Amino acid sequence: MSAEFSSPTLSRGPRGLMLEGVALADIAARFGTPTYVYSRAALVAAFDAYRHALDGRPALVCCAVKANSNLGVLSVFAALGAGFDIVSGGELARVLAAGGRADRVVFSGAGKSRAEIRQALRAGIHCFNVESAAELDRLDALAAEAGTAAPVALRVNPDVDPRTHPYISTGLKRNKFGVAFSEALPLYRRAAALPHLRVRGIACHIGSQLLDSAPVVEAAGKVLALVDQLAAEGIRLDHIDLGGGLGIRYRDETPPTVAAYLAPLLELFGERPEELCFEPGRSLTGNAGLLLTRIEYLKPGEEKNFAIVDAAMNDLARPALYDAWHDVAAVVARDLPPRRYDIVGPICESGDFLARERNLAVEEGDLLALLSAGAYGMSMSSNYNSRPRAAEVIVDGEAAHLVRERETVESLYALERPLAQG
Ligand SMILES: *Cc1c(COP(=O)(O)O)cnc(C)c1O
């Protein structure tokens, strides 16, 4: 990779790091830190890559809301005609509040509650991706109650071989997602016989941060064989959902472009008439966002130097949770000899680190940008240690728009009360 940054709209200018036409230093001055900052142009480019690659065939790109559920971000995708992949009633409410279309929503997840199913039936979503026999029965009963028929797909588990694809995490027999391939046929027959279900499609999602399309192609081949077997029995599907999972560059990974990732799938599908759906999350928002934070203290030590920043594992959990690597860039370059730092937050956990052993030329009070933080960043954040969650900003050209205010401390305990005693 030749680009300095994996984020396409990030550059270094005389005023330090710029996202599109806005200096990150100005964002910190105006909105404070820690703040998540997204580039609208990068979000649009990521979505357009899917759109263009699928141009000319029936297709639906459903943004995985769990990767980034900010209304501002969702509204950018909604304006482009996106669909959405949701895993809760809360995410459905967000999609609708952001201007997304219910009839382009697919509902994934193994634990849909009755209330969530009723909410989705009322909204009129595109499809329920059903993950068990018990869910089929529940869905049929609730659709009957609502006087409607629920559109369903079965999420199948193609059991792609982990030895050939060691990074697969959700497509194996032993995990909780989807139904086994061997059970799919009887379940489809059962679904077709239930009066308040409309069998529409099939879905699979085999894992995340995939750096090669081979496992998805393998899974798609199995799915197509099943689709043809179903058709032979008179169960005809009108869409095939291959999930999300395309990886991004955090460090030195070399994921395929969206077009290269989709090419072998498009070849496999040829002239088939079914609508082809994808549920990308990370590849839409990951490299469109960063976490802007300020150094509170520099703490040199005998074995390690620490840069203690105002963001922490509650803001960006991936390093603590998955030992994930995020690039760290000083917002304003200094003419100092670089030193090696661990970037840590103020939380009382030794797991509270954001990055380790990074060479940085920085002073107390300087700003750092943690890159590739647009997916599974803010959406996984918490209030641990009673830390108000970060603000979120979308940059669009020369403009910066606040799309989530920084939380106040009072809001953190607004639903609590002291116990009346004595
Ligand atoms: C998490 C998830 C996605 C998105 O995965 P990415 O790796 O972020 O693209 C899509 N579909 C389902 C069912 C998921 O659980």
Coordinates of C-alpha atoms and ligand atoms in Angstrom, one line a residue:
M1 CA 0.0 0.0 0.0
S2 CA 1.4 3.3 -0.9
A3 CA -1.1 5.7 0.7
E4 CA 0.0 7.1 4.1
F5 CA -3.4 6.4 5.6
S6 CA -6.0 3.7 5.1
S7 CA -8.7 6.3 5.3
P8 CA -9.2 7.7 1.8
T9 CA -10.1 11.2 2.8
L10 CA -7.4 11.8 5.4
S11 CA -4.4 13.8 4.5
R12 CA -1.6 15.9 6.2
G13 CA -1.4 19.6 5.5
P14 CA 0.3 22.6 7.0
R15 CA -2.4 22.7 9.7
G16 CA -1.9 19.0 10.6
L17 CA -4.2 16.2 9.8
M18 CA -7.2 17.1 7.7
L19 CA -10.3 15.0 7.1
E20 CA -11.7 16.2 3.8
G21 CA -11.4 20.0 4.1
V22 CA -11.5 20.2 7.8
A23 CA -8.5 20.3 10.2
L24 CA -8.9 17.9 13.0
A25 CA -7.4 20.5 15.4
D26 CA -10.4 22.7 14.6
I27 CA -12.8 19.9 15.4
A28 CA -11.2 19.4 18.7
A29 CA -11.3 23.1 19.5
R30 CA -15.0 23.3 18.5
F31 CA -16.4 20.0 19.9
G32 CA -13.8 18.9 22.4
T33 CA -12.4 15.4 22.8
P34 CA -12.8 12.5 22.7
T35 CA -14.8 12.8 19.5
Y36 CA -15.5 10.3 16.7
V37 CA -15.1 12.0 13.3
Y38 CA -16.5 10.5 10.1
S39 CA -16.0 11.6 6.5
R40 CA -19.2 11.8 4.5
A41 CA -17.2 11.4 1.2
A42 CA -15.6 8.2 2.5
L43 CA -19.0 6.8 3.6
V44 CA -20.4 7.6 0.2
A45 CA -17.4 6.2 -1.7
A46 CA -17.6 2.9 0.3
F47 CA -21.3 2.5 -0.4
D48 CA -20.9 3.4 -4.1
A49 CA -18.2 0.8 -4.5
Y50 CA -20.9 -1.9 -3.7
R51 CA -23.5 -0.1 -5.8
H52 CA -21.3 0.2 -8.9
A53 CA -20.0 -3.4 -8.6
L54 CA -23.6 -4.7 -8.5
D55 CA -24.8 -2.3 -11.2
G56 CA -27.0 -4.0 -13.8
R57 CA -28.3 -6.8 -11.7
P58 CA -31.1 -7.0 -9.0
A59 CA -29.3 -6.3 -5.8
L60 CA -29.7 -4.8 -2.3
V61 CA -26.9 -3.5 -0.2
C62 CA -28.0 -3.6 3.5
C63 CA -25.7 -1.6 5.8
A64 CA -25.1 -3.6 9.0
V65 CA -26.3 -1.1 11.6
K66 CA -24.4 -2.7 14.4
A67 CA -21.1 -1.5 13.0
N68 CA -22.2 2.1 13.2
S69 CA -25.6 3.1 14.3
N70 CA -25.3 6.9 14.5
L71 CA -28.4 8.6 12.9
G72 CA -26.2 10.9 10.9
V73 CA -24.2 8.0 9.4
L74 CA -27.3 6.0 8.7
S75 CA -28.9 9.0 7.0
V76 CA -26.0 9.3 4.6
F77 CA -26.6 5.7 3.5
A78 CA -30.4 6.1 3.5
A79 CA -30.1 9.0 1.1
L80 CA -28.2 6.7 -1.3
G81 CA -31.1 4.2 -1.3
A82 CA -29.4 1.7 1.0
G83 CA -31.1 -1.1 2.8
F84 CA -30.2 -2.0 6.4
D85 CA -29.3 -5.1 8.3
I86 CA -30.6 -4.9 11.8
V87 CA -30.3 -7.1 14.9
S88 CA -32.7 -5.5 17.3
G89 CA -35.9 -3.4 17.5
G90 CA -33.7 -0.5 18.6
E91 CA -31.7 -0.6 15.4
L92 CA -35.0 -0.7 13.4
A93 CA -36.1 2.5 15.2
R94 CA -32.8 4.1 14.4
V95 CA -33.1 3.2 10.7
L96 CA -36.6 4.7 10.5
A97 CA -35.5 7.8 12.4
A98 CA -32.6 8.3 10.0
G99 CA -35.0 8.1 7.0
G100 CA -34.2 4.5 6.0
R101 CA -36.9 2.5 4.2
A102 CA -38.5 -0.3 6.2
D103 CA -39.1 -2.4 3.0
R104 CA -35.3 -2.5 2.6
V105 CA -34.6 -3.8 6.1
V106 CA -33.5 -7.4 6.8
F107 CA -33.7 -8.5 10.5
S108 CA -30.9 -10.9 11.6
G109 CA -30.2 -12.4 15.0
A110 CA -30.9 -15.6 16.9
G111 CA -32.9 -14.0 19.7
K112 CA -35.7 -11.8 18.3
S113 CA -38.2 -11.1 21.0
R114 CA -42.0 -11.0 20.5
A115 CA -42.0 -7.3 20.8
E116 CA -39.3 -6.9 18.2
I117 CA -41.0 -9.2 15.8
R118 CA -44.3 -7.3 16.2
Q119 CA -42.5 -4.0 15.7
A120 CA -40.9 -5.3 12.5
L121 CA -44.2 -6.7 11.2
R122 CA -45.9 -3.3 11.7
A123 CA -43.1 -1.5 10.0
G124 CA -43.2 -3.9 7.0
I125 CA -39.6 -5.0 6.7
H126 CA -38.1 -6.7 3.6
C127 CA -37.3 -10.0 5.3
F128 CA -36.8 -11.8 8.6
N129 CA -33.6 -13.8 8.5
V130 CA -34.7 -16.7 10.7
E131 CA -32.2 -18.7 12.7
S132 CA -34.2 -21.6 14.3
A133 CA -37.3 -23.8 14.0
A134 CA -38.7 -22.1 17.2
E135 CA -38.4 -18.7 15.6
L136 CA -40.3 -19.9 12.5
D137 CA -43.2 -20.9 14.8
R138 CA -43.1 -17.7 16.8
L139 CA -43.1 -15.7 13.6
D140 CA -46.0 -17.5 12.1
A141 CA -48.1 -17.1 15.3
L142 CA -47.3 -13.3 15.5
A143 CA -48.0 -12.8 11.8
A144 CA -51.3 -14.5 12.3
E145 CA -52.1 -12.2 15.2
A146 CA -51.2 -9.2 13.1
G147 CA -53.3 -10.5 10.2
T148 CA -50.4 -10.6 7.8
A149 CA -47.8 -12.9 6.4
A150 CA -44.2 -12.5 7.4
P151 CA -41.5 -12.5 4.7
V152 CA -38.8 -15.0 5.7
A153 CA -35.4 -16.3 4.7
L154 CA -33.5 -19.0 6.6
R155 CA -30.0 -18.1 7.8
V156 CA -28.1 -21.2 6.9
N157 CA -24.7 -22.2 8.2
P158 CA -22.6 -23.4 5.3
D159 CA -20.0 -24.9 7.6
V160 CA -17.1 -23.6 5.5
D161 CA -14.0 -25.5 6.3
P162 CA -12.0 -23.7 9.0
R163 CA -8.7 -25.3 8.0
T164 CA -8.8 -23.7 4.6
H165 CA -10.2 -20.5 6.0
P166 CA -8.8 -20.0 9.6
Y167 CA -10.4 -16.6 10.0
I168 CA -14.0 -17.8 9.7
S169 CA -15.7 -17.2 12.9
T170 CA -19.4 -17.5 12.5
G171 CA -19.9 -20.1 9.6
L172 CA -19.0 -23.2 11.6
K173 CA -21.3 -25.9 12.8
R174 CA -20.4 -25.4 16.4
N175 CA -21.5 -21.7 16.8
K176 CA -24.9 -20.4 17.7
F177 CA -25.7 -18.7 14.4
G178 CA -28.0 -20.0 11.7
V179 CA -29.4 -23.5 11.0
A180 CA -27.3 -26.4 9.9
F181 CA -27.3 -27.1 6.2
S182 CA -28.7 -30.6 6.9
E183 CA -31.7 -29.1 8.7
A184 CA -32.4 -26.4 6.1
L185 CA -34.5 -28.5 3.7
P186 CA -37.0 -29.8 6.3
L187 CA -37.2 -26.3 7.8
Y188 CA -38.0 -24.8 4.4
R189 CA -40.7 -27.4 3.9
R190 CA -42.1 -26.5 7.3
A191 CA -41.9 -22.8 6.7
A192 CA -43.7 -23.2 3.3
A193 CA -46.5 -25.1 5.1
L194 CA -47.1 -22.4 7.7
P195 CA -50.0 -20.2 6.7
H196 CA -48.6 -16.9 7.9
L197 CA -45.1 -17.1 6.4
R198 CA -44.0 -16.1 3.0
V199 CA -40.8 -17.9 2.1
R200 CA -38.7 -15.4 0.2
G201 CA -35.0 -16.0 0.5
I202 CA -32.0 -17.5 2.0
A203 CA -29.2 -15.9 4.0
C204 CA -25.7 -16.6 5.3
H205 CA -23.0 -14.6 7.0
I206 CA -19.8 -16.5 7.6
G207 CA -17.5 -14.2 9.4
S208 CA -15.9 -10.8 9.6
Q209 CA -12.7 -9.1 8.5
L210 CA -12.4 -11.5 5.5
L211 CA -9.4 -10.7 3.4
D212 CA -10.2 -12.9 0.5
S213 CA -13.5 -13.9 -1.2
A214 CA -12.7 -17.6 -1.4
P215 CA -14.7 -18.7 1.7
V216 CA -17.7 -16.6 0.6
V217 CA -17.6 -18.1 -2.9
E218 CA -17.4 -21.6 -1.3
A219 CA -20.4 -20.8 0.9
A220 CA -22.3 -19.2 -2.0
G221 CA -21.8 -22.4 -4.1
K222 CA -23.4 -24.5 -1.3
V223 CA -26.2 -22.0 -0.9
L224 CA -27.0 -22.0 -4.7
A225 CA -27.1 -25.8 -4.7
L226 CA -29.7 -25.7 -1.9
V227 CA -31.7 -23.0 -3.7
D228 CA -31.9 -25.2 -6.8
Q229 CA -32.9 -28.2 -4.6
L230 CA -35.7 -26.1 -3.1
A231 CA -36.9 -24.9 -6.5
A232 CA -37.1 -28.6 -7.6
E233 CA -39.6 -29.0 -4.7
G234 CA -41.6 -26.0 -5.7
I235 CA -40.1 -23.7 -3.1
R236 CA -38.9 -20.7 -5.1
L237 CA -36.7 -18.0 -3.5
D238 CA -36.5 -14.5 -4.8
H239 CA -33.4 -13.3 -3.0
I240 CA -30.1 -14.6 -1.8
D241 CA -28.3 -12.8 1.0
L242 CA -24.6 -13.4 1.3
G243 CA -24.1 -11.4 4.5
G244 CA -21.2 -9.0 5.3
G245 CA -17.7 -9.7 6.3
L246 CA -15.3 -7.9 3.8
G247 CA -12.3 -6.8 5.7
I248 CA -10.5 -3.5 5.7
R249 CA -6.9 -2.4 6.2
Y250 CA -6.1 -1.5 9.8
R251 CA -2.3 -2.0 9.5
D252 CA -0.9 -3.8 6.6
E253 CA -3.7 -6.1 5.6
T254 CA -4.4 -6.2 1.9
P255 CA -8.2 -6.8 1.5
P256 CA -9.5 -7.0 -2.0
T257 CA -11.4 -4.0 -3.4
V258 CA -15.2 -4.4 -3.2
A259 CA -15.2 -5.0 -7.0
A260 CA -12.6 -7.7 -6.7
Y261 CA -14.3 -9.3 -3.8
L262 CA -17.7 -9.4 -5.6
A263 CA -16.4 -10.4 -9.0
P264 CA -16.1 -14.2 -8.4
L265 CA -19.6 -14.1 -6.8
L266 CA -21.1 -12.3 -9.7
E267 CA -19.5 -14.8 -12.0
L268 CA -20.9 -17.7 -10.0
F269 CA -24.4 -16.1 -10.1
G270 CA -24.3 -15.3 -13.8
E271 CA -27.8 -14.6 -15.1
R272 CA -29.6 -16.0 -12.2
P273 CA -32.8 -13.9 -11.5
E274 CA -32.6 -13.8 -7.7
E275 CA -32.0 -10.5 -6.0
L276 CA -28.5 -10.6 -4.6
C277 CA -28.1 -9.0 -1.1
F278 CA -25.1 -8.1 1.0
E279 CA -24.9 -6.9 4.6
P280 CA -21.5 -5.0 4.8
G281 CA -20.6 -3.2 8.0
R282 CA -16.9 -2.8 8.6
S283 CA -16.1 -2.2 4.9
L284 CA -18.6 0.7 4.7
T285 CA -17.7 2.7 7.8
G286 CA -14.4 1.3 9.2
N287 CA -12.0 3.5 7.3
A288 CA -14.4 6.4 7.1
G289 CA -14.0 7.3 10.8
L290 CA -11.4 8.0 13.4
L291 CA -11.3 8.7 17.1
L292 CA -9.8 12.1 18.0
T293 CA -8.3 12.2 21.5
R294 CA -6.0 14.5 23.5
I295 CA -3.0 13.6 25.5
E296 CA -3.6 14.4 29.2
Y297 CA -0.2 13.3 30.5
L298 CA 3.1 11.8 29.3
K299 CA 4.5 9.4 31.8
P300 CA 8.0 8.2 30.9
G301 CA 9.1 5.0 32.7
E302 CA 12.0 2.7 33.0
E303 CA 10.4 0.0 30.9
K304 CA 7.7 1.8 29.1
N305 CA 6.5 5.3 28.3
F306 CA 2.8 6.0 28.6
A307 CA 0.8 8.6 26.8
I308 CA -2.4 8.9 28.9
V309 CA -5.2 10.2 26.7
D310 CA -8.8 11.3 27.3
A311 CA -10.3 8.4 25.3
A312 CA -10.4 5.0 26.8
M313 CA -11.6 1.4 26.4
N314 CA -15.1 2.5 27.0
D315 CA -14.9 4.7 23.9
L316 CA -13.0 2.2 21.7
A317 CA -13.2 -1.3 23.0
R318 CA -11.6 -3.2 20.1
P319 CA -8.0 -3.1 21.4
A320 CA -8.9 -4.4 24.9
L321 CA -11.5 -6.8 23.5
Y322 CA -9.8 -8.3 20.5
D323 CA -6.2 -7.0 20.9
A324 CA -7.1 -5.1 17.7
W325 CA -4.5 -2.8 16.1
H326 CA -5.5 0.8 15.2
D327 CA -3.0 3.2 13.6
V328 CA -2.2 6.2 15.7
A329 CA -1.3 9.5 14.1
A330 CA -0.2 12.7 15.8
V331 CA -2.5 15.4 14.5
V332 CA 0.2 18.1 14.4
A333 CA 3.7 16.9 13.5
R334 CA 6.4 18.1 15.9
D335 CA 10.1 18.4 15.3
L336 CA 11.1 16.2 18.2
P337 CA 12.9 12.9 18.4
P338 CA 10.1 10.3 18.5
R339 CA 9.6 8.1 21.6
R340 CA 7.9 4.8 22.0
Y341 CA 4.6 5.0 23.9
D342 CA 1.8 2.8 25.0
I343 CA -1.4 4.9 24.4
V344 CA -3.7 4.3 27.4
G345 CA -6.9 5.7 28.9
P346 CA -7.8 6.8 32.4
I347 CA -9.9 3.7 33.2
C348 CA -8.9 1.6 36.2
E349 CA -8.1 -1.6 34.3
S350 CA -4.7 -2.7 33.0
G351 CA -6.6 -3.7 29.8
D352 CA -7.4 -0.1 29.2
F353 CA -5.1 0.5 26.3
L354 CA -5.8 1.8 22.8
A355 CA -2.4 1.1 21.2
R356 CA 1.0 -0.3 22.2
E357 CA 4.6 0.5 21.4
R358 CA 4.0 3.4 19.0
N359 CA 6.7 5.8 18.0
L360 CA 5.3 9.3 18.4
A361 CA 6.8 12.8 18.6
V362 CA 4.3 14.4 21.0
E363 CA 3.9 16.6 24.0
E364 CA 1.3 16.9 26.7
G365 CA -1.9 18.4 25.3
D366 CA -1.3 17.2 21.7
L367 CA -4.0 15.6 19.7
L368 CA -3.9 12.0 18.5
A369 CA -6.1 10.3 15.9
L370 CA -6.9 6.6 16.2
L371 CA -7.6 5.6 12.7
S372 CA -10.0 3.0 11.1
A373 CA -12.3 3.5 14.1
G374 CA -15.6 4.0 12.1
A375 CA -16.9 0.5 12.6
Y376 CA -17.5 -1.2 16.0
G377 CA -16.1 1.9 17.7
M378 CA -18.9 4.2 19.0
S379 CA -21.4 1.4 18.6
M380 CA -19.6 -0.8 21.1
S381 CA -18.9 2.1 23.5
S382 CA -20.0 2.1 27.1
N383 CA -20.2 4.3 30.2
Y384 CA -17.8 2.3 32.3
N385 CA -16.2 4.4 35.0
S386 CA -19.2 6.9 34.6
R387 CA -17.5 8.3 31.5
P388 CA -19.9 10.2 29.2
R389 CA -19.8 8.9 25.7
A390 CA -17.9 10.8 23.0
A391 CA -19.4 13.3 20.6
E392 CA -19.7 12.3 16.9
V393 CA -19.1 14.6 14.0
I394 CA -19.5 14.2 10.2
V395 CA -17.2 16.2 8.0
D396 CA -18.6 17.2 4.6
G397 CA -16.2 19.2 2.5
E398 CA -15.2 22.2 4.5
A399 CA -18.1 21.8 7.0
A400 CA -18.2 19.8 10.2
H401 CA -21.6 18.7 11.5
L402 CA -22.2 17.5 15.1
V403 CA -24.3 14.3 14.7
R404 CA -24.2 13.3 18.4
E405 CA -23.7 15.6 21.3
R406 CA -21.2 14.6 24.0
E407 CA -23.2 13.0 26.9
T408 CA -23.5 14.8 30.1
V409 CA -22.7 13.1 33.4
E410 CA -26.2 13.9 34.6
S411 CA -27.7 11.9 31.8
L412 CA -25.7 8.9 32.9
Y413 CA -27.7 8.6 36.1
A414 CA -30.9 10.3 35.0
L415 CA -32.8 7.0 35.3
E416 CA -31.4 6.1 38.7
R417 CA -32.4 7.3 42.2
P418 CA -31.0 7.0 45.7
L419 CA -32.8 4.4 47.8
A420 CA -35.2 6.0 50.3
Q421 CA -34.1 4.6 53.7
G422 CA -35.2 4.6 57.3
Ligands
LIG1 C1 -22.0 -8.4 12.0 C2 -22.8 -8.8 10.8 C3 -22.7 -8.2 9.6 C4 -21.6 -7.2 9.3 O1 -20.4 -7.8 9.3 P1 -19.1 -6.9 8.8 O2 -18.0 -7.9 9.1 O3 -19.0 -5.7 9.7 O4 -19.3 -6.6 7.4 C5 -23.6 -8.6 8.6 N1 -24.5 -9.5 8.8 C6 -24.7 -10.1 10.0 C7 -25.8 -11.2 10.2 C8 -23.9 -9.8 11.1 O5 -24.0 -10.4 12.2

